[in-house]
Structures are given as C-alpha cells and as structure tokens.
mmCIF file of N, CA and C in Angstrom:
data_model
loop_
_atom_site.group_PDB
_atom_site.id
_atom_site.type_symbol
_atom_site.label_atom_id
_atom_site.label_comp_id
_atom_site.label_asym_id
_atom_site.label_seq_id
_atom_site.Cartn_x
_atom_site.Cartn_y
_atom_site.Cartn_z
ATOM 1 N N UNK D 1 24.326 -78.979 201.656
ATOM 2 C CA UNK D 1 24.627 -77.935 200.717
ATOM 3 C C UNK D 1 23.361 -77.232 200.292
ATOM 4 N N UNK D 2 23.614 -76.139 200.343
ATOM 5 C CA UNK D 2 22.492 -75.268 199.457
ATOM 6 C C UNK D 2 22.249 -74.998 198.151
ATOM 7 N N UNK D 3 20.941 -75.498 197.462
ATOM 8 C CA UNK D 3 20.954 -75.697 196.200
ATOM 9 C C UNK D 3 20.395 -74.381 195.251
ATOM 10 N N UNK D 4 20.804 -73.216 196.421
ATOM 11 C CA UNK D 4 21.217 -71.889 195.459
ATOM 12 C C UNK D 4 22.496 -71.685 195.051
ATOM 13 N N UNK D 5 23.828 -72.182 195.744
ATOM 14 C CA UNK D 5 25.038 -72.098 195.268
ATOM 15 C C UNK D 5 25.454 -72.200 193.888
ATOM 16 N N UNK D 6 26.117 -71.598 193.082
ATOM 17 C CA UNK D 6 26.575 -71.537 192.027
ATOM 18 C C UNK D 6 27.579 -73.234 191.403
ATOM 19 N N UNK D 7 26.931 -73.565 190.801
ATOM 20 C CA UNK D 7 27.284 -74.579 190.481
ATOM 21 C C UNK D 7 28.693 -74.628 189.295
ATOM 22 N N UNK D 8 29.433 -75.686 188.899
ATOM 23 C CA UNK D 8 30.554 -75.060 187.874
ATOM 24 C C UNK D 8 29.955 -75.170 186.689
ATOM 25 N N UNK D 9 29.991 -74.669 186.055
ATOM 26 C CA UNK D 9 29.230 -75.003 184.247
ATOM 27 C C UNK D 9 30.381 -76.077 183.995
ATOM 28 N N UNK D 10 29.762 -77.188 183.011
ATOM 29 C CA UNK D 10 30.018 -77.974 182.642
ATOM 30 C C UNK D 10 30.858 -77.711 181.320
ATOM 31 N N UNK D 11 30.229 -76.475 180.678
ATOM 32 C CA UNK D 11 30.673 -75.949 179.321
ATOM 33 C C UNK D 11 32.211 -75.856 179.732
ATOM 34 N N UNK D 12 32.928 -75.244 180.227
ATOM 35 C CA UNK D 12 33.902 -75.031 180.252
ATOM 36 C C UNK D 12 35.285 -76.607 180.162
ATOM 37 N N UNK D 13 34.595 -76.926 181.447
ATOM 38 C CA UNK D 13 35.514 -78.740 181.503
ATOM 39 C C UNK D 13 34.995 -79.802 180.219
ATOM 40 N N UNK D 14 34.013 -79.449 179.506
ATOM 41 C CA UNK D 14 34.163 -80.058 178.190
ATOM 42 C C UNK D 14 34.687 -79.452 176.654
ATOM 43 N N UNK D 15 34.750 -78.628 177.239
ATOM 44 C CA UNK D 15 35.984 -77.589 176.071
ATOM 45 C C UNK D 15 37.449 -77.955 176.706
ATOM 46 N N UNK D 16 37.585 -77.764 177.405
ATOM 47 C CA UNK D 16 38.834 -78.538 178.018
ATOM 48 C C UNK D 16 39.064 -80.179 177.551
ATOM 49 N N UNK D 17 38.056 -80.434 177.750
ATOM 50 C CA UNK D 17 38.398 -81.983 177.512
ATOM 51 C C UNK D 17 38.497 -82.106 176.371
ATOM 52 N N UNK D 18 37.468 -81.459 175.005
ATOM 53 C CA UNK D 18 37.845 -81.497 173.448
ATOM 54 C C UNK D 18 38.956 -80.914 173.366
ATOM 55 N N UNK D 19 39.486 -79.670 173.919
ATOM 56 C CA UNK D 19 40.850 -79.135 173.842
ATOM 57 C C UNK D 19 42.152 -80.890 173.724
ATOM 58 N N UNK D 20 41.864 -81.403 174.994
ATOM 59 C CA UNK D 20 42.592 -82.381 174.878
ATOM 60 C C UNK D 20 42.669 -83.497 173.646
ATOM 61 N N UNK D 21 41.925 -83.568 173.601
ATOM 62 C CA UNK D 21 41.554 -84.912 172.408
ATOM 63 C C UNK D 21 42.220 -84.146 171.193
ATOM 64 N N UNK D 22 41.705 -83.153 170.786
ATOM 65 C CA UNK D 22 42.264 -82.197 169.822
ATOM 66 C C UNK D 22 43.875 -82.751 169.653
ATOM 67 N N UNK D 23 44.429 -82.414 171.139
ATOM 68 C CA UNK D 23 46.007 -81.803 170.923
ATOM 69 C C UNK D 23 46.689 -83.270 170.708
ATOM 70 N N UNK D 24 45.604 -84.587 171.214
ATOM 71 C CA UNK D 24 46.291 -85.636 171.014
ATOM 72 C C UNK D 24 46.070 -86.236 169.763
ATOM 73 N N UNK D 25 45.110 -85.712 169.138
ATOM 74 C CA UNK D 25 44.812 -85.745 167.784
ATOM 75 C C UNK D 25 46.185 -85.369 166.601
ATOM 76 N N UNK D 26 46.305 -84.109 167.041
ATOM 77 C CA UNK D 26 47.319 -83.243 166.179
ATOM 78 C C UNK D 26 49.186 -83.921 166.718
ATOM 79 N N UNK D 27 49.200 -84.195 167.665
ATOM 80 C CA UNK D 27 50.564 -84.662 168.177
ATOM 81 C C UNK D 27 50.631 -85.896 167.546
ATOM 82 N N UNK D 28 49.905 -86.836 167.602
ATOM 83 C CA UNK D 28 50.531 -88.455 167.081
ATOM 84 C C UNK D 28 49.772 -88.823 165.982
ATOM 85 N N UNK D 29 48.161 -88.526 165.755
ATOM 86 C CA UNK D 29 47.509 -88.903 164.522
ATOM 87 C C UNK D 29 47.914 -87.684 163.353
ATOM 88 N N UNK D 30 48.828 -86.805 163.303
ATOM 89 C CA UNK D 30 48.852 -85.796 161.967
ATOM 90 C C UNK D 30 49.943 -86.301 161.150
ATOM 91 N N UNK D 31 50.750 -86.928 161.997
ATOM 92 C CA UNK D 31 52.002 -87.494 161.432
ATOM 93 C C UNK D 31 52.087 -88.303 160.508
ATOM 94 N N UNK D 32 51.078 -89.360 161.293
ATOM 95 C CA UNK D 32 50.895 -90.272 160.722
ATOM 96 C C UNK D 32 50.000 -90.242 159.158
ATOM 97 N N UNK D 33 49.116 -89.395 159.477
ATOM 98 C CA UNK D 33 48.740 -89.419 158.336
ATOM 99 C C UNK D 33 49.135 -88.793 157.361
ATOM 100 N N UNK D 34 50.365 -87.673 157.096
ATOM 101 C CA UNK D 34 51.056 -86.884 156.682
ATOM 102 C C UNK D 34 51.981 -88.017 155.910
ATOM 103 N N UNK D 35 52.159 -89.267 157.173
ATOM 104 C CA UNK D 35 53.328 -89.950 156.150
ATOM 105 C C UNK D 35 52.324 -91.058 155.322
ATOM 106 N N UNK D 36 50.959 -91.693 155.142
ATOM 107 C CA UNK D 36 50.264 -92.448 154.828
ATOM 108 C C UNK D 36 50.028 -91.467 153.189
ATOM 109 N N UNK D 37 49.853 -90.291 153.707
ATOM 110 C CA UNK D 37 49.523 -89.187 152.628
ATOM 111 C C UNK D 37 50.721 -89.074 151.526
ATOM 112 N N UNK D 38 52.401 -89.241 151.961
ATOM 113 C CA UNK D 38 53.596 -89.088 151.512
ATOM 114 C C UNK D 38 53.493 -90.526 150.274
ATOM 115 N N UNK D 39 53.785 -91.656 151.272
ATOM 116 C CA UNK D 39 53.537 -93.154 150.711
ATOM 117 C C UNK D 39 52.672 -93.459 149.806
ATOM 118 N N UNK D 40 51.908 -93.149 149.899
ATOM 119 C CA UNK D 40 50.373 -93.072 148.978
ATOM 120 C C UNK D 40 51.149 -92.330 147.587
ATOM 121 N N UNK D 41 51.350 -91.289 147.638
ATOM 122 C CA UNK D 41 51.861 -90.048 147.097
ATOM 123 C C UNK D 41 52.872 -90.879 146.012
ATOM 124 N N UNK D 42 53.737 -91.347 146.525
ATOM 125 C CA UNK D 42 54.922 -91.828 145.992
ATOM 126 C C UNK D 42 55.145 -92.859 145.059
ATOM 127 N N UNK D 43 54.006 -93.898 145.822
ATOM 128 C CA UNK D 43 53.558 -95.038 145.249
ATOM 129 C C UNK D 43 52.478 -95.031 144.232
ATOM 130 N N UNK D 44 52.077 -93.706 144.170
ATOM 131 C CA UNK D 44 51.265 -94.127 142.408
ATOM 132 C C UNK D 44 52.360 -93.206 141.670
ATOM 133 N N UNK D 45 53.033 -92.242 142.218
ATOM 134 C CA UNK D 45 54.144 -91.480 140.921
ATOM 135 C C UNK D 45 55.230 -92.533 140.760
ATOM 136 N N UNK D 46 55.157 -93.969 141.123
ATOM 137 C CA UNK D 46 56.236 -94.670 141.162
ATOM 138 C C UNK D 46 55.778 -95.719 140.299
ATOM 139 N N UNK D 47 54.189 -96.184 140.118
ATOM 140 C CA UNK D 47 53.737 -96.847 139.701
ATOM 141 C C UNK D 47 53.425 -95.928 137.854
ATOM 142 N N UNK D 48 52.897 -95.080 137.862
ATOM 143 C CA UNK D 48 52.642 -94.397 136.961
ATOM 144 C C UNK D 48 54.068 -94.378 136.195
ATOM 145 N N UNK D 49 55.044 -93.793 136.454
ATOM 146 C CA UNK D 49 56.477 -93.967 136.049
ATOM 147 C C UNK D 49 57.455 -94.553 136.067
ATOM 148 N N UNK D 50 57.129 -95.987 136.207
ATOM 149 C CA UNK D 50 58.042 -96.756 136.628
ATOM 150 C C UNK D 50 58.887 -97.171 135.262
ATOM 151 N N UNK D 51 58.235 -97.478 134.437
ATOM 152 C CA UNK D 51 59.736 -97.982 132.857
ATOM 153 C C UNK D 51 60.216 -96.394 132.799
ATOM 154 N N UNK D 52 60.025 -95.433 132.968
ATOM 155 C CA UNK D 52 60.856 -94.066 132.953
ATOM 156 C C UNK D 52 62.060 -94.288 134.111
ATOM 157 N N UNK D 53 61.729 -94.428 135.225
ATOM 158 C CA UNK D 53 62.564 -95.120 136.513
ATOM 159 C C UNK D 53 63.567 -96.241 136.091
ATOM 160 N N UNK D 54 62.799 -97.120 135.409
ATOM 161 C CA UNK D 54 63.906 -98.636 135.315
ATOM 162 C C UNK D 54 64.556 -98.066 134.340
ATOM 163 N N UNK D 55 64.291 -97.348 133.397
ATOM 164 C CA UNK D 55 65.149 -97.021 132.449
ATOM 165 C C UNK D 55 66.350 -95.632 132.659
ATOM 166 N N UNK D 56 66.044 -95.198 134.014
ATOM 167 C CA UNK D 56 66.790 -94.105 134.531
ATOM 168 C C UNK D 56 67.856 -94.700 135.015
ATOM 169 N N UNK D 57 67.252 -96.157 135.730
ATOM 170 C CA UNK D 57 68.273 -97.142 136.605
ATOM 171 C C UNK D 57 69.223 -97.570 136.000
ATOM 172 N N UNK D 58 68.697 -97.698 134.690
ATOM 173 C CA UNK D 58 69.687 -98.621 133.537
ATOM 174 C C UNK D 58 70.796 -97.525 133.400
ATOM 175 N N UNK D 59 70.661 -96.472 132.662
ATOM 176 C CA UNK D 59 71.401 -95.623 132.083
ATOM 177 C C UNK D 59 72.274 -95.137 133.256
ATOM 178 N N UNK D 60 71.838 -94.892 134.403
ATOM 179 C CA UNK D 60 73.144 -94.376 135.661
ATOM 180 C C UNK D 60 73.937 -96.010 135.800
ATOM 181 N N UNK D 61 73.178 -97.345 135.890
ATOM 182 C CA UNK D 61 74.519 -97.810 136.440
ATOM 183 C C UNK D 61 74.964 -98.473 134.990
ATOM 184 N N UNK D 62 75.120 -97.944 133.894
ATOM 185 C CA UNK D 62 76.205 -97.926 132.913
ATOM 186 C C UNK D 62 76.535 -97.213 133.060
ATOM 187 N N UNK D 63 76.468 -95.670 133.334
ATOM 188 C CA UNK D 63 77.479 -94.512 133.139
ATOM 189 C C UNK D 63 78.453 -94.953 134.527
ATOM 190 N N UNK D 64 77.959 -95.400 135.638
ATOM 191 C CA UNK D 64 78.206 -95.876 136.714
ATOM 192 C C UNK D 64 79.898 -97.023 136.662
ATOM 193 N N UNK D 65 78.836 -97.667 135.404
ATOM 194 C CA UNK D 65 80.238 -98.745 135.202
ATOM 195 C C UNK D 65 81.293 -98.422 134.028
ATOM 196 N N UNK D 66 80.368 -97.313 133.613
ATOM 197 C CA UNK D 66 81.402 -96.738 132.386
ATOM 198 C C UNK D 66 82.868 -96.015 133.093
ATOM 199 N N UNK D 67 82.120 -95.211 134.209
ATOM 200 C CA UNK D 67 83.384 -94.671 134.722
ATOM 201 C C UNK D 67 84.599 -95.456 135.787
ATOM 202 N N UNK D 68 83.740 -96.396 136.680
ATOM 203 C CA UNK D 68 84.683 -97.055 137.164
ATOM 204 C C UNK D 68 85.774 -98.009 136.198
ATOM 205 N N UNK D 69 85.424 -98.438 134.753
ATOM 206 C CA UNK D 69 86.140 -99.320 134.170
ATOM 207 C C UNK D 69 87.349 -97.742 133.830
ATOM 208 N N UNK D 70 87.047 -96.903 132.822
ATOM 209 C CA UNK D 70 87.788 -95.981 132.962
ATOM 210 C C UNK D 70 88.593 -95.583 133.840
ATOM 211 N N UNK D 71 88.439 -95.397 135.383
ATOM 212 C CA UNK D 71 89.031 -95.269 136.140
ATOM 213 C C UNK D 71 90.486 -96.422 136.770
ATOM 214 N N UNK D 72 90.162 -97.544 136.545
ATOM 215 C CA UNK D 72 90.654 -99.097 136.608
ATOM 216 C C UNK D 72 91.230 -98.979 135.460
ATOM 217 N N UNK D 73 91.030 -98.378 134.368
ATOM 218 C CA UNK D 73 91.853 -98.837 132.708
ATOM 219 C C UNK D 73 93.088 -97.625 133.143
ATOM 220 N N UNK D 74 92.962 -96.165 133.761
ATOM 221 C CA UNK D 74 93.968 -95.368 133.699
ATOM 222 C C UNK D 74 95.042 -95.541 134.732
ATOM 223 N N UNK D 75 94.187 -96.477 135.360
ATOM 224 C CA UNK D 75 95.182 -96.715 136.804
ATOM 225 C C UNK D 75 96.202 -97.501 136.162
ATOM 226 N N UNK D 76 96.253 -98.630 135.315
ATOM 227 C CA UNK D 76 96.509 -99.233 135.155
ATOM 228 C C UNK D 76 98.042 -99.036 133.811
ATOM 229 N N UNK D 77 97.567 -97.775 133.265
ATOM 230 C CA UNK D 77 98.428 -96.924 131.859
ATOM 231 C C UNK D 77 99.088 -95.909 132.655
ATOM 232 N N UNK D 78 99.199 -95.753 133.801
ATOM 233 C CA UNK D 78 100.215 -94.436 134.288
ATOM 234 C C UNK D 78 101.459 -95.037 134.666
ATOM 235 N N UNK D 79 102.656 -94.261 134.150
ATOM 236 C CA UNK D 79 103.842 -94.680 134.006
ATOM 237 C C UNK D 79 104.581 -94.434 135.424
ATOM 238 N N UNK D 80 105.299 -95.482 136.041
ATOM 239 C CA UNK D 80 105.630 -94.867 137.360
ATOM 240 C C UNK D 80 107.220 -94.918 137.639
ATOM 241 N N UNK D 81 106.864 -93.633 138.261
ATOM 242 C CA UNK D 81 108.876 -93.785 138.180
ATOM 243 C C UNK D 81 109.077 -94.043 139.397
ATOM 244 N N UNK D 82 110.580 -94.617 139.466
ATOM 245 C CA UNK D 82 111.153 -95.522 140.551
ATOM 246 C C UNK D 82 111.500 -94.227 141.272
ATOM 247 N N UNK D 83 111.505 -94.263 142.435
ATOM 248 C CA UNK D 83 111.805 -92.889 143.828
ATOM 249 C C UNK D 83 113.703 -93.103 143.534
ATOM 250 N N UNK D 84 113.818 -91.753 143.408
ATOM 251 C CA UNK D 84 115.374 -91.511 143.631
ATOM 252 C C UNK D 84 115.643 -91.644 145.029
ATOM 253 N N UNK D 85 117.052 -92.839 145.100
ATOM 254 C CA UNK D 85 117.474 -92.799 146.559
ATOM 255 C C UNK D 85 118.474 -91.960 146.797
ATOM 256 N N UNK D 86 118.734 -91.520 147.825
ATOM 257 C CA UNK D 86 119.455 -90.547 148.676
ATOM 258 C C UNK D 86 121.183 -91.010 148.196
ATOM 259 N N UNK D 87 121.330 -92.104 148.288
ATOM 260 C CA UNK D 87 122.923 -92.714 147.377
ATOM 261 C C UNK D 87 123.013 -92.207 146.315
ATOM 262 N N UNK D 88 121.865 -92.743 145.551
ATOM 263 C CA UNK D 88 122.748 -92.180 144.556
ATOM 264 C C UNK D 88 122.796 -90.338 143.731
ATOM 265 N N UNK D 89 121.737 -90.095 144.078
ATOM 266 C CA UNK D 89 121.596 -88.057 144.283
ATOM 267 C C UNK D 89 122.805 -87.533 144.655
ATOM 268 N N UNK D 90 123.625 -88.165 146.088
ATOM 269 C CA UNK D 90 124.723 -87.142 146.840
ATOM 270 C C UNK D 90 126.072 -88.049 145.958
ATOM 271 N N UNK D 91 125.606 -89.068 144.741
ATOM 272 C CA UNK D 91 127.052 -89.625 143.922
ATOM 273 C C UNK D 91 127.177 -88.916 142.830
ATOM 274 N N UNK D 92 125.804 -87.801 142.447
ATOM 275 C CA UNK D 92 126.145 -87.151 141.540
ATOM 276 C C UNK D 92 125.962 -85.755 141.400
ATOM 277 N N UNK D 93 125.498 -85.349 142.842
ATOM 278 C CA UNK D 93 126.266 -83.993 143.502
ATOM 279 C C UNK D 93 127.904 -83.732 143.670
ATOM 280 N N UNK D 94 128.431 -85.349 143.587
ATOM 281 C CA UNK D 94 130.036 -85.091 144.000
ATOM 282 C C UNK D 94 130.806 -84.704 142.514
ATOM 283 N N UNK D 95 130.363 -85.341 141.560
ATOM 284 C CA UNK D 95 131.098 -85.631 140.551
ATOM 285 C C UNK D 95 130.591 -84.092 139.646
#
C-alpha cells in the first residue's frame, strides 16, 4: 500500500461510537433513573406525611364501613311483596 493514500479519520467512527453509548445510555439507563428519581420522590413525601396519611386511612375506612353497614341495615328494612301468581289475577278478572 501506498502511504500517500487517504486514510479514514478516526474522528468520525468515534462519534459514531459515542453516538452509540449515548443511545444506550438514554434507552435503558433514563428509565431507570426516572423511576429511582419517582421512588425517592415518594418516599420522603410519604415519610414527611405520613400521620396526615394514617389519619386519611382511618377516616376513609370508617366512612368505608359507615356505608357498607348502612347499606346491610337497608337491605335488611325493605318490605317485600310476595309476586302475584297468574291463578289468582285471571280469578279476579272473572268475577
């Protein structure tokens, strides 16, 4: 080979190659840290507020059980009428 020939620049296939690292960077490590960032996030507004929370917990599952007993107490007070049978309807269509 002749060592006037134009050789490939290197610049280019290592921009390529950071190109790569980049995109595998952004595809599987952004996620992740997006959800480390979420968790993090959650877990001190959870820690910071937590007797506001337990005490949110409290008050829904009484209203929770307030309504199912209500619901079970009316079931229980509705008056039910017996189904008219077909006998006796057409015994006092006749008369």
């Amino acid at each position: 080979m002749d060592q006037n020939q134009d050789q490939p620049t290197s610049t280019s296939s290592s921009r390529a190659m950071f190109g790569v690292a980049i995109a595998g960077i952004l595809c599987c490590g952004l996620p992740i840290l997006l959800l480390t960032l979420g968790l993090t996030t959650a877990g001190t507004f959870l820690l910071v507020n937590r007797f506001y929370i337990l005490g949110g917990m409290i008050v829904l599952m009484g209203a929770f059980m307030f309504v199912g007993w209500k619901r079970k107490k009316s079931k229980q007070a509705t008056c039910r009428v017996s189904p008219v049978h077909k006998g006796n309807d057409a015994k006092s269509k006749q008369q």
